[in-house]
XYZ file of C-alpha atoms in Angstrom:
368
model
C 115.867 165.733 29.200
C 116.265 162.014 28.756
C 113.860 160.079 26.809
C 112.556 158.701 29.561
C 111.050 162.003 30.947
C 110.115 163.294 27.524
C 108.882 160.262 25.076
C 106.338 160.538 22.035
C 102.655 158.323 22.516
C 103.511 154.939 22.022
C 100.494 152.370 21.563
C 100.227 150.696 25.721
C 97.787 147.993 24.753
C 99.513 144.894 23.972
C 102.193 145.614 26.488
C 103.112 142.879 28.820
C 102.424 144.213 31.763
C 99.881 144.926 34.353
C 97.982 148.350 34.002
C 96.913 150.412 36.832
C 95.702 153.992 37.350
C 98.854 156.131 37.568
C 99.110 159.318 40.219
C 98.435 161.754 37.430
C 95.181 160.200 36.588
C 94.147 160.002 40.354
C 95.160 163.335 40.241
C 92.739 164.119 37.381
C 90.027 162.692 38.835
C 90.051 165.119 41.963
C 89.032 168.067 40.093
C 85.553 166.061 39.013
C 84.946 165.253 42.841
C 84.436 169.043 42.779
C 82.634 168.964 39.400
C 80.112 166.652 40.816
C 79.602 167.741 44.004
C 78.644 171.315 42.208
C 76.095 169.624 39.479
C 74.885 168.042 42.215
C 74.193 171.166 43.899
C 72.406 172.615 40.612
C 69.563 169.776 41.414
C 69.670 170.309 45.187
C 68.294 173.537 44.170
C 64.613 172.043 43.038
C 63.563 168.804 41.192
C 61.347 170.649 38.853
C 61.915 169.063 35.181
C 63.858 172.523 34.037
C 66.301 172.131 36.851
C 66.383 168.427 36.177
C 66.958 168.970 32.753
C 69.864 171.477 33.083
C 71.487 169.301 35.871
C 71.252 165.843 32.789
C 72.418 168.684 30.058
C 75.281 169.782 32.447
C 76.673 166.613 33.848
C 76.842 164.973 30.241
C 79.874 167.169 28.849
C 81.687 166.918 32.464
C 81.306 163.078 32.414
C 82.427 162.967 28.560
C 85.753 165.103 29.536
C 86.436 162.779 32.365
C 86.218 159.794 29.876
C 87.825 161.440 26.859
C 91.103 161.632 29.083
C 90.524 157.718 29.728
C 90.305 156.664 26.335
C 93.006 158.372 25.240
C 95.280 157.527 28.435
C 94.096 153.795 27.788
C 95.710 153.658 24.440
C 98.506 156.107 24.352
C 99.326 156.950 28.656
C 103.318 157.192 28.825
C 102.899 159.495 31.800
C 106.241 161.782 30.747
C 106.423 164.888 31.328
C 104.481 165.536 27.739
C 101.467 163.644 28.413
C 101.540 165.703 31.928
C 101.183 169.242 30.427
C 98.641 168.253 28.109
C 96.808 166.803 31.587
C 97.000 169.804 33.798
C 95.222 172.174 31.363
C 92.481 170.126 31.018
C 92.856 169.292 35.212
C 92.500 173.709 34.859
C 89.625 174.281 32.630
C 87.487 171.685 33.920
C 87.877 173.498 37.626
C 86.448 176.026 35.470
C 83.690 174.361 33.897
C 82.935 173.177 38.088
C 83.086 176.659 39.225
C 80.302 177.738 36.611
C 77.232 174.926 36.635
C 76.036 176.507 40.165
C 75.093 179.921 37.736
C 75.158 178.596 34.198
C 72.803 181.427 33.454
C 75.336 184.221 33.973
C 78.290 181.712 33.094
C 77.249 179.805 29.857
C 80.141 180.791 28.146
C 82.831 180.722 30.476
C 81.504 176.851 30.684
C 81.045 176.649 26.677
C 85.271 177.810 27.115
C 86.126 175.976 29.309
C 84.437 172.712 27.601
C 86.185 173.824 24.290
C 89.435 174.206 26.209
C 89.048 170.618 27.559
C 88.065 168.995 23.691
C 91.163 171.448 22.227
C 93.696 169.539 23.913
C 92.507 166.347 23.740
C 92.435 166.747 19.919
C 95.731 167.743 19.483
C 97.007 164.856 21.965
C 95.169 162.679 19.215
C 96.524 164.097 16.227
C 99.729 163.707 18.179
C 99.327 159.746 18.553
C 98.615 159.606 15.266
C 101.896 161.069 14.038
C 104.102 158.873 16.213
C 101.740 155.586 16.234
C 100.942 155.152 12.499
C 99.012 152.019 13.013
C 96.630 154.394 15.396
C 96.177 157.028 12.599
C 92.585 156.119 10.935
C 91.370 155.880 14.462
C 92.911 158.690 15.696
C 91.946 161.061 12.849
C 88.533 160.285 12.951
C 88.526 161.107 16.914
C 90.142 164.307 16.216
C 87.898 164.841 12.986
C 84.747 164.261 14.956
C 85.935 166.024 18.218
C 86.930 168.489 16.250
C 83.482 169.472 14.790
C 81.779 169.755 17.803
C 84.585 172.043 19.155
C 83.201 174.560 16.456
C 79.941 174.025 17.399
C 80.206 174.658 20.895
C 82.670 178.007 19.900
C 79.406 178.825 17.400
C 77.558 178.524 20.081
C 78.869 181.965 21.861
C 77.671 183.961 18.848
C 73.625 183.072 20.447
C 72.370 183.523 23.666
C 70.124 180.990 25.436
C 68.299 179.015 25.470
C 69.460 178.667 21.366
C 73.107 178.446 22.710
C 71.884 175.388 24.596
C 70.597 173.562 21.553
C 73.596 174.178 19.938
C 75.541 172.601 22.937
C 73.362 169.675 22.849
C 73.842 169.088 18.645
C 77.650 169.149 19.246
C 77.244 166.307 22.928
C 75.333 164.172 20.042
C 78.344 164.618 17.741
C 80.894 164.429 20.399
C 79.362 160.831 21.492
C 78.645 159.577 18.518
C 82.040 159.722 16.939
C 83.593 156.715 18.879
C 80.349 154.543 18.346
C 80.929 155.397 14.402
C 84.253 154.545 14.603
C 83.979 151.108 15.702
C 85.794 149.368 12.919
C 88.644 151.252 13.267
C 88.876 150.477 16.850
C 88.654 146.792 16.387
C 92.333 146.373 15.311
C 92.997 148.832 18.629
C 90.686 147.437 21.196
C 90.963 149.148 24.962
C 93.140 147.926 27.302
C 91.187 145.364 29.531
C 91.841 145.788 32.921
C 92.494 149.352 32.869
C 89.659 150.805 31.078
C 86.712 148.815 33.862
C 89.306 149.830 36.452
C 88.754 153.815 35.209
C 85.490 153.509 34.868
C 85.179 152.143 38.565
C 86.855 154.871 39.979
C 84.349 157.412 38.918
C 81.331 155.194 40.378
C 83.137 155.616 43.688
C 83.237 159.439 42.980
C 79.698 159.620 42.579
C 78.868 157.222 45.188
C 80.787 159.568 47.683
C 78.339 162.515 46.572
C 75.355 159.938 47.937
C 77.402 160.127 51.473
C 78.306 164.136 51.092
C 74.503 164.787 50.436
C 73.350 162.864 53.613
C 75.611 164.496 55.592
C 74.725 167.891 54.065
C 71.276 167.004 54.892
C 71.836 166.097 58.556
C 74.236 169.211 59.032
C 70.639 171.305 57.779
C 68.157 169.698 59.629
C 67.225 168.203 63.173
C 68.894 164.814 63.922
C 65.683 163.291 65.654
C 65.076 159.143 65.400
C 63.148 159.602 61.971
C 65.839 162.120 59.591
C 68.647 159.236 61.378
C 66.886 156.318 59.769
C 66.088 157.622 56.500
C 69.848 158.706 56.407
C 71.529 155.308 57.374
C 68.337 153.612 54.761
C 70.120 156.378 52.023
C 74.043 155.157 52.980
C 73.308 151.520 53.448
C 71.258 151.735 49.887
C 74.132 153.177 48.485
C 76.096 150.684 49.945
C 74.321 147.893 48.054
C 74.945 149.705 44.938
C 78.393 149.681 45.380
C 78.634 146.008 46.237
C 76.153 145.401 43.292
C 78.169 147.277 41.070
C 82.021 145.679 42.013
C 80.863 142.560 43.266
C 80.624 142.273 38.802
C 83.195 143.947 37.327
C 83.485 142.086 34.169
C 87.162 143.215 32.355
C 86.708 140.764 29.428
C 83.535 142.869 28.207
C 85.326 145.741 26.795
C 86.684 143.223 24.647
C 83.943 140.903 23.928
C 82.342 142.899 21.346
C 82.406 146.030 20.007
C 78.806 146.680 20.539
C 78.584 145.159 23.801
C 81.994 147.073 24.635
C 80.605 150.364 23.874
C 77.160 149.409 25.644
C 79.387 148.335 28.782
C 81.214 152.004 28.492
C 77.867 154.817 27.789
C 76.025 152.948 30.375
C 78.038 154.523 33.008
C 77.225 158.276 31.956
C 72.866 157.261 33.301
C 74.424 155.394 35.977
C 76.733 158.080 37.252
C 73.816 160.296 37.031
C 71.099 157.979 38.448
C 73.572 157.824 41.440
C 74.180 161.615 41.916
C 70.234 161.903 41.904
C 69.774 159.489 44.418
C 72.284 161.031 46.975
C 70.156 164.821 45.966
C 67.002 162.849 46.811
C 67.615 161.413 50.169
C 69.146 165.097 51.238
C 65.468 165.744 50.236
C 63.824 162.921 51.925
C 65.454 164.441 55.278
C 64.399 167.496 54.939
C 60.834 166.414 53.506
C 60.576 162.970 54.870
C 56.087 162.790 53.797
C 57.222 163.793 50.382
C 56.718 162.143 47.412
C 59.607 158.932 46.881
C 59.882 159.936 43.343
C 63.151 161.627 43.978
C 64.542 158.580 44.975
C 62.712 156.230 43.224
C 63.587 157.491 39.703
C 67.232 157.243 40.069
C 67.287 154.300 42.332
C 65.166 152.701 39.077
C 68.103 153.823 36.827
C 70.708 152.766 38.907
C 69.091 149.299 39.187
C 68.015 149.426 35.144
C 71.586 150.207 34.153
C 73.178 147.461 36.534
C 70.915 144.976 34.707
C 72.146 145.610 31.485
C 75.501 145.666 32.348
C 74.639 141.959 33.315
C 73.106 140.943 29.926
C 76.166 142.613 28.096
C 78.055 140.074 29.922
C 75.832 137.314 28.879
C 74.359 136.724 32.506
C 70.952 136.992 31.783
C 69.491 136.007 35.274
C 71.032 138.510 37.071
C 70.474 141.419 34.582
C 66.614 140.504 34.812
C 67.036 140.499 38.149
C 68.125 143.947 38.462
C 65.617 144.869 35.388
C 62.499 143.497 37.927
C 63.977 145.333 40.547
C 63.719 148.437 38.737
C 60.406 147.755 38.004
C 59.686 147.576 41.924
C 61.079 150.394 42.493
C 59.378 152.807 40.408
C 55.597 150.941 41.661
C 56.715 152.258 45.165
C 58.133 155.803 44.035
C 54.923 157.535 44.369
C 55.034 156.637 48.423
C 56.347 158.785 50.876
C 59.840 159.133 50.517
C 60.247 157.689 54.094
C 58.435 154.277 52.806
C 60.108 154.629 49.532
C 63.256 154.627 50.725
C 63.097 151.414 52.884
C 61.539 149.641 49.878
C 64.363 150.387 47.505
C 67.029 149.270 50.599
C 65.149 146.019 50.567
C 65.018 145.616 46.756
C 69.078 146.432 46.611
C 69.943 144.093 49.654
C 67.473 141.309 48.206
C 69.718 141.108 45.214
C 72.858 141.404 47.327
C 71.573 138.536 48.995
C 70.829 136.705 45.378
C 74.493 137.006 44.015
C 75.749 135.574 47.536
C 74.009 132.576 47.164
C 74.678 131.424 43.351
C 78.121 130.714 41.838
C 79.889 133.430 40.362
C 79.602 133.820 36.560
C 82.625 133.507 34.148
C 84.501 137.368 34.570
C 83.513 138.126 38.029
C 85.932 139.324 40.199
């Protein structure tokens, strides 16, 4: 083969050129469509806090394999035919990890397997990059260090059943996050590729924003389409409509870069988000079905959604805006104990008020 189809991971940040998603990682991301569609089935099944708590516990590890592959891709993508084998196992075992949230019970540890699987590879794609990129080596041995330990713990954690195999899962997620926040200095001289990474990043909020449509069309497939279920559907598509133009209408490249701290804030802040926005689309299927309710199903996410927005904001030094969002959040959970019917139209206003805010002042510095 030439060295064209088969190259070793060269560093891609301070490339000239213009980074975009390639078809592999488009690709990639098809297999989490599925993943969230199914976690989002796991809370479809009851909001009770157990089933809310194993739908948070369960959609952590598939949103931190989705990013794992994006860091690494943002530093080290050549998208030969060796970075493509290492993707399509992962692509494999978290279709795996998909098919076995909807009975975790039964299927903990063809999950914890399939997780482990996922981490595996990724560490030796690190430990690769480190051989052939020696000024990515004290970065990428700590990743792989890190990474590495909670692989074991997660593999530890098939020699216990549950729920103690869950607390072991949940010890190696705080270990498995933690190691790129406590490798920050080494990532200073190595700092993510700008308009890639938000790029990524914004991908995966249109993933989840499609499960808000898929779950008001599930609910309208399951119910009676009378003038009532029909508005509290559009209210539930239009509100996640003004997320989405909240969300890109400030897509701020420059603060992955700004800071480190403000970087990595920018970057977690999308795992509550993704799940605030998953909850919502759950809790509007609900609304239809149980439009007297209580609005707490969508008025705890839709807080969330609104709360993590906001500090998006203040990481990029807009301060009006994020407190903006930040009061809105506030609204939203004062009119969560309504009917969900009420609640709903309350949080559409609240989103669509802001909307209407950012159209009428000047764009900040790193808008786009």
């Amino acid at each position: 083969m030439s060295s064209r189809q088969w190259q070793p991971p060269r560093l891609r940040l301070f490339e000239d050129v213009q980074r975009r998603a390639t078809w592999l990682e488009l690709v990639y991301d098809l297999v989490f469509v599925v993943a969230v569609a199914e976690l989002a089935g796991v809370l479809a099944e009851g909001a009770d806090l157990g089933r809310v708590l194993m739908f948070a516990g369960l959609f952590v590890p598939v949103w931190w394999a989705w990013a794992g592959y994006v860091f690494y891709a943002n530093r080290f993508d050549t998208d030969d035919v060796s970075h493509r084998l290492l993707a399509l196992p992962q692509i494999l075992a978290v279709a795996v990890m998909a098919a076995s949230v909807g009975e975790i019970g039964e299927r903990s540890a063809l999950f914890a397997l399939s997780y482990v699987a996922v981490r595996a590879v990724l560490v030796v794609a690190y430990l690769r990059a480190g051989r052939h990129v020696p000024e990515a080596r004290s970065l990428t041995v700590r990743y792989a260090t890190g990474f590495t330990l909670a692989l074991l713990l997660w593999l530890g954690s098939l020699a216990v059943e549950p729920p103690q195999r869950y607390a072991l899962w949940a010890l190696a997620m705080v270990i498995d996050l933690a190691t790129p926040f406590l490798a920050r200095r080494h990532q200073s001289a190595l700092p993510p590729q700008g308009e890639h990474l938000p790029e990524r990043f914004g991908l995966f909020v249109v993933i989840v924003l499609g499960e808000v449509v898929a779950a008001v069309v599930i609910g309208l497939k399951g119910h009676a389409v009378t003038p009532a279920t029909l508005m509290i559907a559009l209210a539930g598509i239009a509100t996640a409509m003004a997320f989405w133009w909240l969300y890109f209408g400030h897509i701020d490249e420059s603060v992955v870069l700004r800071t480190r701290l403000a970087g990595q804030v920018w970057v977690y802040s999308h795992l509550p988000l993704s799940l605030g926005l998953v909850a919502f689309g759950v809790g509007v299927e609900h609304a239809i079905a149980h439009p007297s309710s209580s609005g707490w199903a969508i008025g705890i996410p839709a807080a969330i959604v609104f709360a993590v927005l906001g500090t998006q904001h203040l990481t990029s030094h807009d301060q009006r805006s994020g407190m903006v969002r930040l009061a809105a959040a506030a609204l939203t959970l004062v009119v969560s104990p309504l009917p969900a019917a009420a609640a709903l139209p309350a949080v559409l206003v609240f989103g669509a008020a802001q909307v209407a805010y950012d159209l009428r002042r000047p764009p900040t510095q790193g808008e786009s």
